[in-house]
Coordinates of C-alpha atoms in Angstrom, one line a residue:
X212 CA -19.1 -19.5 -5.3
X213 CA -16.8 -17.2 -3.5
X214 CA -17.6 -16.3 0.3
X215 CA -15.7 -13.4 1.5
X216 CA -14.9 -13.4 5.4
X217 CA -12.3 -12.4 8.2
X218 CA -10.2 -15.5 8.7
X219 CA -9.8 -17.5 11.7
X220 CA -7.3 -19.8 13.6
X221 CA -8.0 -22.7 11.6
X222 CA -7.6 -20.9 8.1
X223 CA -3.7 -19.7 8.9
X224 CA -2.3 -22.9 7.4
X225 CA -4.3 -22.2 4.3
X226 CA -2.9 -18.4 4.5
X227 CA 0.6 -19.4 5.2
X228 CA 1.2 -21.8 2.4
X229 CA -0.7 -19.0 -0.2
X230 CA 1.8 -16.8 1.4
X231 CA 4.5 -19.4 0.4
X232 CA 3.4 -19.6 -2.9
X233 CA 2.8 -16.5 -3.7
X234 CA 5.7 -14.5 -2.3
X235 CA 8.5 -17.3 -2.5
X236 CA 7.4 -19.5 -5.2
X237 CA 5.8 -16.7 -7.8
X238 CA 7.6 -13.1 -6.5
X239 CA 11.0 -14.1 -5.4
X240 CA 10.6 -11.9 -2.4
X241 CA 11.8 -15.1 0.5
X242 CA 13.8 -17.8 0.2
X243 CA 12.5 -21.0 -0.6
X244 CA 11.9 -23.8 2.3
X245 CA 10.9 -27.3 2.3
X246 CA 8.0 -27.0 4.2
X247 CA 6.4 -24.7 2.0
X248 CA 4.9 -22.5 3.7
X249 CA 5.7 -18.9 5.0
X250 CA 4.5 -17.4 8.2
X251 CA 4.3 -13.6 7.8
X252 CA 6.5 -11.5 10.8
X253 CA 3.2 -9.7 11.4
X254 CA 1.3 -12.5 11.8
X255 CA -0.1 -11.9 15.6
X256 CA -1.0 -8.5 14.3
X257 CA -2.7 -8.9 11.6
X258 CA -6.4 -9.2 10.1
X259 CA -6.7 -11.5 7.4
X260 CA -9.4 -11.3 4.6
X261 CA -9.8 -14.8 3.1
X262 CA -12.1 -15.8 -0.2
X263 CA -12.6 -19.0 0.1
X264 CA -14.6 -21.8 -2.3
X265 CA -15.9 -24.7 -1.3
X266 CA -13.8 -24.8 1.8
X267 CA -10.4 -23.7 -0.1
X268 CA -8.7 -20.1 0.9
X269 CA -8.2 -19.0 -3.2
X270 CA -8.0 -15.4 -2.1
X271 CA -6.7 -13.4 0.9
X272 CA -4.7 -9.8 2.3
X273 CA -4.0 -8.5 5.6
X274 CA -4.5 -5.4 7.1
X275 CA -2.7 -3.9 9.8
X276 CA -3.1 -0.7 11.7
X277 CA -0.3 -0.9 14.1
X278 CA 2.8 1.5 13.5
X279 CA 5.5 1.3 12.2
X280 CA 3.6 0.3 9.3
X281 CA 6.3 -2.3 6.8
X282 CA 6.7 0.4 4.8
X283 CA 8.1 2.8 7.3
X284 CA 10.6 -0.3 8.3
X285 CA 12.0 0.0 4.8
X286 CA 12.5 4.0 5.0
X287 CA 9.4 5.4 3.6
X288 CA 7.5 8.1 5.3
X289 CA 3.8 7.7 5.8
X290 CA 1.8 10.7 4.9
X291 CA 0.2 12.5 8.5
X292 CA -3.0 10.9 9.1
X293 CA -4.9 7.8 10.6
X294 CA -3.8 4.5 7.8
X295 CA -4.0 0.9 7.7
X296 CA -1.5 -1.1 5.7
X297 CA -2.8 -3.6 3.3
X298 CA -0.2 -6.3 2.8
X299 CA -0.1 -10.0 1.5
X300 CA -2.5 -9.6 -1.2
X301 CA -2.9 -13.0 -3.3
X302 CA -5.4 -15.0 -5.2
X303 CA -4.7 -18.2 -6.6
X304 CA -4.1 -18.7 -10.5
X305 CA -7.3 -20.2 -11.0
X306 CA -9.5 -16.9 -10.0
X307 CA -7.6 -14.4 -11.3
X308 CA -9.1 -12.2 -13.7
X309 CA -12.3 -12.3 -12.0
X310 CA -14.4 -11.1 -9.3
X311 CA -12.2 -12.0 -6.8
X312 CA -10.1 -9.3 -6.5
X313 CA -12.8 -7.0 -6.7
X314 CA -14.9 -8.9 -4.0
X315 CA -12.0 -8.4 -2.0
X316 CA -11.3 -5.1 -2.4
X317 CA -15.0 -4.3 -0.9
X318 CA -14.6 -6.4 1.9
X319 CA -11.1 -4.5 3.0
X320 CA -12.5 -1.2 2.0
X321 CA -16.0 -1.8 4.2
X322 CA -13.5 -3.1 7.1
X323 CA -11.3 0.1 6.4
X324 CA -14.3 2.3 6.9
X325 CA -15.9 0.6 10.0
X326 CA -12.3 1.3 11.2
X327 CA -12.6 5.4 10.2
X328 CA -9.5 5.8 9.0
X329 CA -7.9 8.1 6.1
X330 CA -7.8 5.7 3.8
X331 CA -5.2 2.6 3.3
X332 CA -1.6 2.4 1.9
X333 CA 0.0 -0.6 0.6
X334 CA 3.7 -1.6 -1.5
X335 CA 2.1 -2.3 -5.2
X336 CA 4.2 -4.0 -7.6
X337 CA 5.6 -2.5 -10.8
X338 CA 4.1 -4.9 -13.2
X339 CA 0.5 -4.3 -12.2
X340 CA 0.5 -0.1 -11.7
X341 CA -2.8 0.2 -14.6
X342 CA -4.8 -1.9 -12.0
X343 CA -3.5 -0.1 -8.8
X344 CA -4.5 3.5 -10.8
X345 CA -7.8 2.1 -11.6
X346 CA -8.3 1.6 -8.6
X347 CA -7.5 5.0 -6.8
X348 CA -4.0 4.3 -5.9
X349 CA -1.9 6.9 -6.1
X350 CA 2.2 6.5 -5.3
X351 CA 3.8 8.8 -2.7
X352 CA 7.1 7.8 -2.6
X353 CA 9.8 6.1 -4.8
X354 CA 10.2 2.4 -5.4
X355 CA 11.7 0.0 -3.4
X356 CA 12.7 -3.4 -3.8
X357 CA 14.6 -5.5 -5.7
X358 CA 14.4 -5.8 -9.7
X359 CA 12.9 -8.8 -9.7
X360 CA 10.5 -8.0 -6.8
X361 CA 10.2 -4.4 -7.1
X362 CA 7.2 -2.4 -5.1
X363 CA 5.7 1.1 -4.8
X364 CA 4.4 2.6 -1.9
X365 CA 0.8 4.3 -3.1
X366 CA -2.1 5.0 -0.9
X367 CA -5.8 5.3 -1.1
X368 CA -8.0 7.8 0.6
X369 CA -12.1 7.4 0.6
X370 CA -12.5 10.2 -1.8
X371 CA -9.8 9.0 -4.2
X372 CA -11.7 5.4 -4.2
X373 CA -15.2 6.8 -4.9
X374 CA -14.1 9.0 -7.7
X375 CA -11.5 6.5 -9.3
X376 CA -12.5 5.1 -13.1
X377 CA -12.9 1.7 -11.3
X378 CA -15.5 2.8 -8.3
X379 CA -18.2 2.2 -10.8
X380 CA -17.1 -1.5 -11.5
X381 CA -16.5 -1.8 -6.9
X382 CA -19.8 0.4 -6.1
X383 CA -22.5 -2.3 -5.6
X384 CA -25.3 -2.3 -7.7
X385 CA -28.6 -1.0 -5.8
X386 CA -31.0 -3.5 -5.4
X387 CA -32.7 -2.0 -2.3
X388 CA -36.5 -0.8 -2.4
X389 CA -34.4 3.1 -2.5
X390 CA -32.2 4.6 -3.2
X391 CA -32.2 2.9 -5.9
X392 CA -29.7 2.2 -9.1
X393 CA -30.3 5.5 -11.5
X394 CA -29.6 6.1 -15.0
X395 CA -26.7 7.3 -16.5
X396 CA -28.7 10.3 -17.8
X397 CA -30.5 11.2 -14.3
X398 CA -26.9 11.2 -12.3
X399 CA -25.6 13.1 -14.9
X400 CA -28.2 16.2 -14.2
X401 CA -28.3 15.5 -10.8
X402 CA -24.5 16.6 -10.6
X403 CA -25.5 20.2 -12.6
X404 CA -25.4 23.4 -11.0
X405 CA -28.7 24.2 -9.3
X406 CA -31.2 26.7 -11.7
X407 CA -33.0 29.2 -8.9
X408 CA -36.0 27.7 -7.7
X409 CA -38.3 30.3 -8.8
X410 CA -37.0 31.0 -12.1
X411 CA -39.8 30.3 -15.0
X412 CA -37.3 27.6 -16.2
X413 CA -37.9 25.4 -12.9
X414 CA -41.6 26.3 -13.0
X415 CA -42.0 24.6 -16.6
X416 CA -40.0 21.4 -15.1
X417 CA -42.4 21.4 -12.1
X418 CA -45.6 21.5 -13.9
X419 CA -44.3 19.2 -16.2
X420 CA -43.4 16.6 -13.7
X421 CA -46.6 17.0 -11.8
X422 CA -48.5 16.5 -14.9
X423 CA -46.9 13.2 -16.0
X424 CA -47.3 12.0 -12.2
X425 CA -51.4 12.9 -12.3
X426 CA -51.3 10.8 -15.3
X427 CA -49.5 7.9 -13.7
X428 CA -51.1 7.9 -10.4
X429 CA -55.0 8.6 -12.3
X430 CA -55.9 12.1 -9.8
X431 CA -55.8 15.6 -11.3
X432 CA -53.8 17.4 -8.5
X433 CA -50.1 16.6 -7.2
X434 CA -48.2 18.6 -5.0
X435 CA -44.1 18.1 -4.5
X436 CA -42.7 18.6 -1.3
X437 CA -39.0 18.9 -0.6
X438 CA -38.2 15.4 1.7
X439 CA -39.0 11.9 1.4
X440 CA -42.5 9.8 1.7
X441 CA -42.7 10.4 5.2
X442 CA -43.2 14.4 4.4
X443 CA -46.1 13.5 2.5
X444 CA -47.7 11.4 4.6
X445 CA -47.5 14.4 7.3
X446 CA -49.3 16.3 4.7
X447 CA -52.1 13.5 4.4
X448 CA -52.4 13.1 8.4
X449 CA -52.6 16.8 8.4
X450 CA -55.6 16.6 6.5
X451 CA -57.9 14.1 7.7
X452 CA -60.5 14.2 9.8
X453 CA -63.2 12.5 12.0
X454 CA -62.6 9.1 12.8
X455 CA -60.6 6.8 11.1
X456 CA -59.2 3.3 10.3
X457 CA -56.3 2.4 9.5
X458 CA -54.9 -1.1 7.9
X459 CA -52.2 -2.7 9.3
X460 CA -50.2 -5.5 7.9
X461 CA -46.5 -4.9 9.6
X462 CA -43.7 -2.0 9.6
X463 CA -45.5 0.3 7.0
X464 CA -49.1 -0.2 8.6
X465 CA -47.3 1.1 12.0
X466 CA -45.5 3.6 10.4
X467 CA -49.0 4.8 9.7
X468 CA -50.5 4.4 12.6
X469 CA -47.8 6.5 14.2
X470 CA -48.2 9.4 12.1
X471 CA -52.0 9.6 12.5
X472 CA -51.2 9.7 16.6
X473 CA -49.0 12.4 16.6
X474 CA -51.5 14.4 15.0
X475 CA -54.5 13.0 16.9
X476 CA -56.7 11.5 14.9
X477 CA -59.6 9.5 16.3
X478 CA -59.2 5.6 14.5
X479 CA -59.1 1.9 14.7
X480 CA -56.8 -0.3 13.3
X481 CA -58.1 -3.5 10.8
X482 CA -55.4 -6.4 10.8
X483 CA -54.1 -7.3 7.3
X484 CA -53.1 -10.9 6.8
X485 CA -50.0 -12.0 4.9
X486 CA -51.8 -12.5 2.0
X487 CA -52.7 -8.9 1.7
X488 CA -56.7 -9.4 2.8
X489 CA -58.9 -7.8 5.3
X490 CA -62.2 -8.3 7.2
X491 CA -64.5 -6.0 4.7
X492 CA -67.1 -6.6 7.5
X493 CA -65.3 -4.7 9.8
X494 CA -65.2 -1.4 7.2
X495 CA -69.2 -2.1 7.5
X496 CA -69.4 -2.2 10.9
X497 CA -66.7 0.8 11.9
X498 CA -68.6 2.8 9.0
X499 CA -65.4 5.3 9.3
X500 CA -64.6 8.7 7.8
X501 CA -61.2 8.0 6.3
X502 CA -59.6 5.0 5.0
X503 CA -55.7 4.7 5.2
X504 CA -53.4 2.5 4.0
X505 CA -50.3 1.1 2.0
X506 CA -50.2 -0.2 -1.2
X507 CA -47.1 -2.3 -0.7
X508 CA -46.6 -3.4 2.8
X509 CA -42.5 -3.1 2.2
X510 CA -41.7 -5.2 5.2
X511 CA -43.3 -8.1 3.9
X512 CA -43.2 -7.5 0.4
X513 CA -47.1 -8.0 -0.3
X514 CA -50.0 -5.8 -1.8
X515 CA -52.2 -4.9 0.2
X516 CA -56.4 -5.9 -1.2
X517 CA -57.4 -2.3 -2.7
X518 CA -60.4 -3.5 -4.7
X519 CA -63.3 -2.9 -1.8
X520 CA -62.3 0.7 -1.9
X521 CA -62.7 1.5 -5.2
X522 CA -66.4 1.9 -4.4
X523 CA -66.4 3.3 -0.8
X524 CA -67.8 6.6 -0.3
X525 CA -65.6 7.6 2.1
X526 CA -62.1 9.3 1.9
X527 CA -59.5 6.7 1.1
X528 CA -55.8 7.6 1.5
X529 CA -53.1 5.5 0.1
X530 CA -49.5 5.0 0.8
X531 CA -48.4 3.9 -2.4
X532 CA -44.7 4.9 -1.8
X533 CA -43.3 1.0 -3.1
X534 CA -46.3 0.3 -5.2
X535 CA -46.1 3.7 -7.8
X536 CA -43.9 2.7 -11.1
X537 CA -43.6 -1.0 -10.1
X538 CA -47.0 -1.7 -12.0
X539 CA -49.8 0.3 -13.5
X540 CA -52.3 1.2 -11.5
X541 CA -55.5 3.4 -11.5
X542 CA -56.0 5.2 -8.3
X543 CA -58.9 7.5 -9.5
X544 CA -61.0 6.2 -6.7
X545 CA -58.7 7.7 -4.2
X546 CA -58.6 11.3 -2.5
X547 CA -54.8 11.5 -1.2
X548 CA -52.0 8.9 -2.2
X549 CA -48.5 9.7 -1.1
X550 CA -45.3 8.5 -3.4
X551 CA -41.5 9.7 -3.6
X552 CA -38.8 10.3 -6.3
X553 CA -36.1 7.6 -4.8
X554 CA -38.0 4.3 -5.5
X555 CA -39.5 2.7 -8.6
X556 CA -39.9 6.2 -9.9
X557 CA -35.6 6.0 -10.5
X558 CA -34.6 8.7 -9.3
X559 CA -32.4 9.9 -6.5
X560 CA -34.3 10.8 -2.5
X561 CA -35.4 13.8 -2.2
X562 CA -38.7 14.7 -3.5
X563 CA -42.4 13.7 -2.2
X564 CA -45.3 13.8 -3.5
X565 CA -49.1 13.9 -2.9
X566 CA -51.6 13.2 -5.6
X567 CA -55.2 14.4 -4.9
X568 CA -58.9 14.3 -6.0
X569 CA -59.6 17.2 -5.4
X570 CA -57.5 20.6 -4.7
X571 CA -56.1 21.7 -1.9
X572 CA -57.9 23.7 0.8
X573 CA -56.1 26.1 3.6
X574 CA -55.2 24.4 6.8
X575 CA -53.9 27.6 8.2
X576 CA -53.8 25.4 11.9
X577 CA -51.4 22.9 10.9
X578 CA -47.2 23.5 10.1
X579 CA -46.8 26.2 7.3
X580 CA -44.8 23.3 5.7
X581 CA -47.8 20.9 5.3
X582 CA -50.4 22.9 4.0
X583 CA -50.5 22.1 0.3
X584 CA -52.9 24.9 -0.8
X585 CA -49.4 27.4 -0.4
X586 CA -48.0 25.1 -3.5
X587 CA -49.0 27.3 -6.3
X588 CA -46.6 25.6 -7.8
X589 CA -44.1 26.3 -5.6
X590 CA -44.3 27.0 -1.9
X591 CA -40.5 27.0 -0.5
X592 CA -37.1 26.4 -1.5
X593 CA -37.3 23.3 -4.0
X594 CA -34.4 21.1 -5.4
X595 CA -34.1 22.1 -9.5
X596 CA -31.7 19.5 -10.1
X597 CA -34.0 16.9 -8.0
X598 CA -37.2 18.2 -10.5
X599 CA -35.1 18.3 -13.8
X600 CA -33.9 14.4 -13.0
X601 CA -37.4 13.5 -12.6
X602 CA -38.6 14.9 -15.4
X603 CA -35.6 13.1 -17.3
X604 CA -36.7 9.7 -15.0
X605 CA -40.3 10.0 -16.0
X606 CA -39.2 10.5 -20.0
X607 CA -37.0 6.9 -19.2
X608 CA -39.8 5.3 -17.0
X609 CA -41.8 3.9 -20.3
X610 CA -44.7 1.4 -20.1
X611 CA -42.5 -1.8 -20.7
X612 CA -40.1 -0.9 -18.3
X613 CA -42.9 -1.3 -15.5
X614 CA -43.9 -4.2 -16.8
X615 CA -40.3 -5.9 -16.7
X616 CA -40.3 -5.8 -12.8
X617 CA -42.7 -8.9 -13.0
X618 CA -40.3 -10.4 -15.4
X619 CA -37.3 -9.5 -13.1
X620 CA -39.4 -10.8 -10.1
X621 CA -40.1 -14.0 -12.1
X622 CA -36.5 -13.9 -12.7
X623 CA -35.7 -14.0 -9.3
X624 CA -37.9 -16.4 -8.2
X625 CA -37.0 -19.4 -10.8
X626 CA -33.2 -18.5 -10.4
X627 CA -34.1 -19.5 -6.0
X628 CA -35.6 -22.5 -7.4
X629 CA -33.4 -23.7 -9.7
X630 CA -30.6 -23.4 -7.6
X631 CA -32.5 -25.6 -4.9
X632 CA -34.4 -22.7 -2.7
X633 CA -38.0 -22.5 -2.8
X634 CA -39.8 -19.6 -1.5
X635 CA -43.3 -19.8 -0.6
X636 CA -44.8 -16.8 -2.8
X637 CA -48.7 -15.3 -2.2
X638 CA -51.0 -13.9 -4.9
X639 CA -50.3 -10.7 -3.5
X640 CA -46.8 -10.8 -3.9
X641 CA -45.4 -7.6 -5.1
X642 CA -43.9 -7.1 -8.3
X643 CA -41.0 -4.6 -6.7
X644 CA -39.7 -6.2 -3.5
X645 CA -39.1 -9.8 -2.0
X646 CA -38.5 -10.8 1.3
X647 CA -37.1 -14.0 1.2
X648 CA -35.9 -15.5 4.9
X649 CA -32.9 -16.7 6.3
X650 CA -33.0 -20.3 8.3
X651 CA -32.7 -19.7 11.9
X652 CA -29.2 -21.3 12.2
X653 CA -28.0 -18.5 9.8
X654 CA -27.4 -14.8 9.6
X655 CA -29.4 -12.5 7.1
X656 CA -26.9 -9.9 7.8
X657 CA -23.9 -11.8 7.0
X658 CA -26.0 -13.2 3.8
X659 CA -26.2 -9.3 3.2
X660 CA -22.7 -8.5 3.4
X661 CA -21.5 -11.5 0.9
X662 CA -24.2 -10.0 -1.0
X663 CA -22.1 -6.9 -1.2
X664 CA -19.1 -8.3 -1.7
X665 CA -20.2 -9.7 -4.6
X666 CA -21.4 -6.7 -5.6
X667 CA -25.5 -6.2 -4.8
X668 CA -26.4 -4.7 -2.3
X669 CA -29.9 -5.7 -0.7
X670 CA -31.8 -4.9 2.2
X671 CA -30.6 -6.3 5.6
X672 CA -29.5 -3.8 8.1
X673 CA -33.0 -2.4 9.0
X674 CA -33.8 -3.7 12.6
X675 CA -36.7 -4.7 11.6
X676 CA -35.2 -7.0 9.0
X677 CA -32.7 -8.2 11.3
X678 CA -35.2 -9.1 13.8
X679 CA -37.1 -11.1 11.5
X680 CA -33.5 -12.8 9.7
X681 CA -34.9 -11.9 6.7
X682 CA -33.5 -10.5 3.2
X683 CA -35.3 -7.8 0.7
X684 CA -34.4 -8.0 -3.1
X685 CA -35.7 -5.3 -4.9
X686 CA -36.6 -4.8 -8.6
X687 CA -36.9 -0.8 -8.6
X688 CA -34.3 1.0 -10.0
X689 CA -32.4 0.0 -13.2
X690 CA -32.3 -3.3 -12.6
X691 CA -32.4 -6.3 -15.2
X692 CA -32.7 -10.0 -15.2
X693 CA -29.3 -10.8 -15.0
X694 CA -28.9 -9.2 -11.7
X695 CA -31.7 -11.0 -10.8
X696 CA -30.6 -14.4 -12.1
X697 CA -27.0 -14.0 -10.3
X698 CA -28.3 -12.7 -7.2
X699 CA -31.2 -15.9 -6.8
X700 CA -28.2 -18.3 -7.7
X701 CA -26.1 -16.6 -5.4
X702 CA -28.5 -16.9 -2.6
X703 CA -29.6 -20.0 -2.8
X704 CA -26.5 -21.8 -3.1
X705 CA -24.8 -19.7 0.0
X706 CA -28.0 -21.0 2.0
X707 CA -27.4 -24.3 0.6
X708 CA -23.9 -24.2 1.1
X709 CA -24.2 -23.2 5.1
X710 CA -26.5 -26.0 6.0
X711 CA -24.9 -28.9 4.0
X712 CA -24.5 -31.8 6.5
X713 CA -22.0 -34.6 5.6
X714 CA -25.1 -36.9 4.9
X715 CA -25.7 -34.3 2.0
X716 CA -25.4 -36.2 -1.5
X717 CA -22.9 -33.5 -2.4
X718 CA -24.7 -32.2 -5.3
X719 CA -24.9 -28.1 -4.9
X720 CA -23.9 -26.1 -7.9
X721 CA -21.6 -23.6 -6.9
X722 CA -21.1 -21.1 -9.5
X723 CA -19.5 -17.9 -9.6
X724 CA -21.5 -14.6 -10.6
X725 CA -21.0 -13.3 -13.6
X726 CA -18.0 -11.9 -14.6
X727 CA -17.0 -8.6 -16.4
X728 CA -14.0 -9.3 -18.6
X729 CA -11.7 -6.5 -17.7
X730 CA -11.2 -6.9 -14.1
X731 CA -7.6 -7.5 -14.1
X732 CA -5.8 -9.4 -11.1
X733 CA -2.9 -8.3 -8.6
X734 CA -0.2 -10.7 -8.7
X735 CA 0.5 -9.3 -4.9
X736 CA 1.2 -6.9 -2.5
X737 CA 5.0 -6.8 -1.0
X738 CA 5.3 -8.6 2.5

């Protein structure tokens, strides 16, 4: 298992005898010593990037963003504009070929980023240019060097990365509750030229769309906004009225609870434990007009207890936003439930919908936006490519796919256990997201970011999240068991390997994810 981190003090002897071997031993670029190591001129100025296993530095580069870059000390201008210089770049024989390079690579380019700069140049040798121009390099000037150690200067801008043939391979999968990992066939249509909104062809695609979606969701009437899930649930607090109560089992129960405030609604709130139940006494006793809630409580990962409802005569309003397409469900008994394009539905942000019982009436006193009796069919300007990727989404979105997020879930969980993590999981555990927590002594966000250097991304930055040192894997999206299986094992033995003691028998498994076979290596970048 590779962890990917800026070095410290106590790593430079490891960085200054990879230095040796690489750049004296391997590329003749230094005389040889008999200490064996090399210390590089920069050092004091430098950030190093180290992938270490199991305590050993296998991997590492620097970057520097002090002027005159090395380059420009050999005679090569530097295009105008804000660069760092990437320089020492090494992994060791034995993880070549792999991952490495490529978990690397997104550690420097994230760094790079957080830095706002133009984009990075480096001195690429001549034996590995097909990698370099895979990657988005691009030379600017001639080569320099000796024959034996001969470099070109190339650079990479943002753009150039995240349209190169290998920003496919570097992008991290999505494994976040949205946006989530689309199809090849969705991005595709998504990157069209936009129909007109109110041409006949968009209208088919609409009513299309909204037809599949009344027979997902189980109610005769849905209405798309252009926005996300919040949109929709504006809609819904737009429409409710008398008193009120509202469930609450964490962020998404609040979430609601602030939206029915800033409309004023009259309501109380009902407590949902972490098992997903509720006082049904207290729906007796309340006796209230309305009925609103979330399906998925996404900050926990749970489903909330829908069952009492399906006989209450009241209105009942759901927030099924990380519940629809992660399981079937029948939510006939319902009057409103609110969903959006960019979760288990797979496809990108963007649209919002809101599913009824009955039609929409005027509510000529509420935003012109939100009053879902103008959407015959549509109301405003509406996304065509957004409509014609959901229609293409809904055609991909067959029965067994839902059905394989409790497999991927499953998945997940027995990879965590196998690997020596057990996570305490509820019946009401949902099928589409897990939050799985982070011991106290250790950081869910830098568990998140080795997460992406490997190559996954997963939810951690949310304050929320943060606050509670807690990941979220998600299963929406196009996701599959071997993402699952390598993320678990990945998780379980960085926790494992971060609280190993020295009285530990020693016995953690520490395996690398899998590994696509034509991820080639740099041999190095000139010092």
């Amino acid at each position: 298992m590779i962890v990917y981190r800026k070095a410290e003090i106590s790593d430079f002897e490891a960085i200054h005898r990879l230095n040796y071997e690489t750049f004296v031993e391997e590329i003749p670029q230094h005389p040889p010593n008999p200490e064996r190591r090399l210390v590089d001129r920069f050092h004091e100025e430098n950030t190093y990037w180290i992938g270490e296993v199991d305590g050993e530095v296998v991997a590492m580069c620097a970057l520097r963003g002090k002027r005159p870059f090395s380059l420009e000390q050999k005679g090569v201008r530097i295009p105008d504009g804000n660069w760092l210089e990437i320089r020492l770049l090494a992994v060791t024989k034995p993880y070549r070929r792999n991952r490495s390079f490529a978990g690397l690579m997104r550690a420097v380019i994230d760094d790079a980023t957080e830095r706002d700069v133009d984009g990075i140049v480096i001195s690429g040798t001549t034996r590995e240019q097909v990698l370099y121009h895979r990657f988005g390099f691009v030379p600017f000037a001639d080569p320099i060097g000796p024959d034996e150690a001969r470099y070109v200067p190339m650079m990479l801008t943002r753009s150039a990365f995240y349209e190169s043939k290998s920003a496919s391979i570097l992008r991290p999968k999505s494994l976040l509750a949205g946006p989530v990992e689309c199809s090849d066939r969705v991005r595709e249509r998504l990157s069209m030229q936009p129909r007109p909104h109110r041409s006949n062809e968009t209208g088919r695609v609409l009513e299309a769309v909204q037809r599949k979606l009344a027979e997902r969701i189980g109610l005769p009437h849905v209405y798309t906004l252009l926005g996300s899930g919040t949109v929709a649930n504006d809609a819904v607090a737009a429409r409710l009225d008398g008193h009120g109560l509202i469930f609450n089992a964490g962020e998404f129960g609040e979430r609601l609870i602030d939206h029915a405030r800033r409309v004023g609604l009259s309501f109380d709130v009902v407590a949902v434990d972490q098992e997903g139940q509720w006082d049904i006494s207290q729906l007796e006793r309340i006796a209230p007009d309305w009925v609103w809630t979330v399906h998925c409580e996404t900050s926990l990962g749970i489903l909330i207890n829908l069952a009492p409802l399906h006989t209450w005569q009241g209105v009942v309003a759901i927030d099924a936003i990380s519940a629809v397409g992660t399981f079937v469900y029948d939510y006939s008994f319902a009057d409103y439930v609110t969903f959006s394009s960019g979760k288990a539905l797979r496809n990108a942000p963007g649209l919002a919908f809101v599913a009824m019982k009955h039609p929409a009436i005027a509510t000529p006193h509420t935003a012109r936006y939100l009053d879902l009796s103008l959407y015959q069919p549509i109301a405003f300007t509406q996304s065509e490519p957004l409509l014609s990727a959901m229609a293409i989404a809904l055609d991909e979105l067959k029965e067994d796919e839902v059905v394989s997020h409790s497999v991927k879930m499953n998945t997940l969980l027995n990879a965590l256990q196998e690997n020596g993590l057990s996570v305490d999981v509820c019946p009401a555990q949902s099928p589409g997201i897990i939050t799985i927590p982070v011991p106290c002594e250790l950081s869910s966000v830098e568990l998140g970011r080795q997460l992406s250097y490997q190559g996954y991304l997963v939810q951690y930055e949310s304050d929320y999240l943060k606050q509670a040192n807690v990941i979220q894997v998600s299963t929406m999206g196009w996701t599959t068991p071997r993402m699952m299986r390598d993320v678990g094992a990945y998780i379980a033995q960085w926790i494992q390997q971060k609280t190993a003691t020295a009285e530990s028998d020693g016995s953690l498994i520490l395996e690398s994810l899998g590994v696509p076979n034509d991820e080639s290596f740099v041999r190095g970048v000139s010092n």
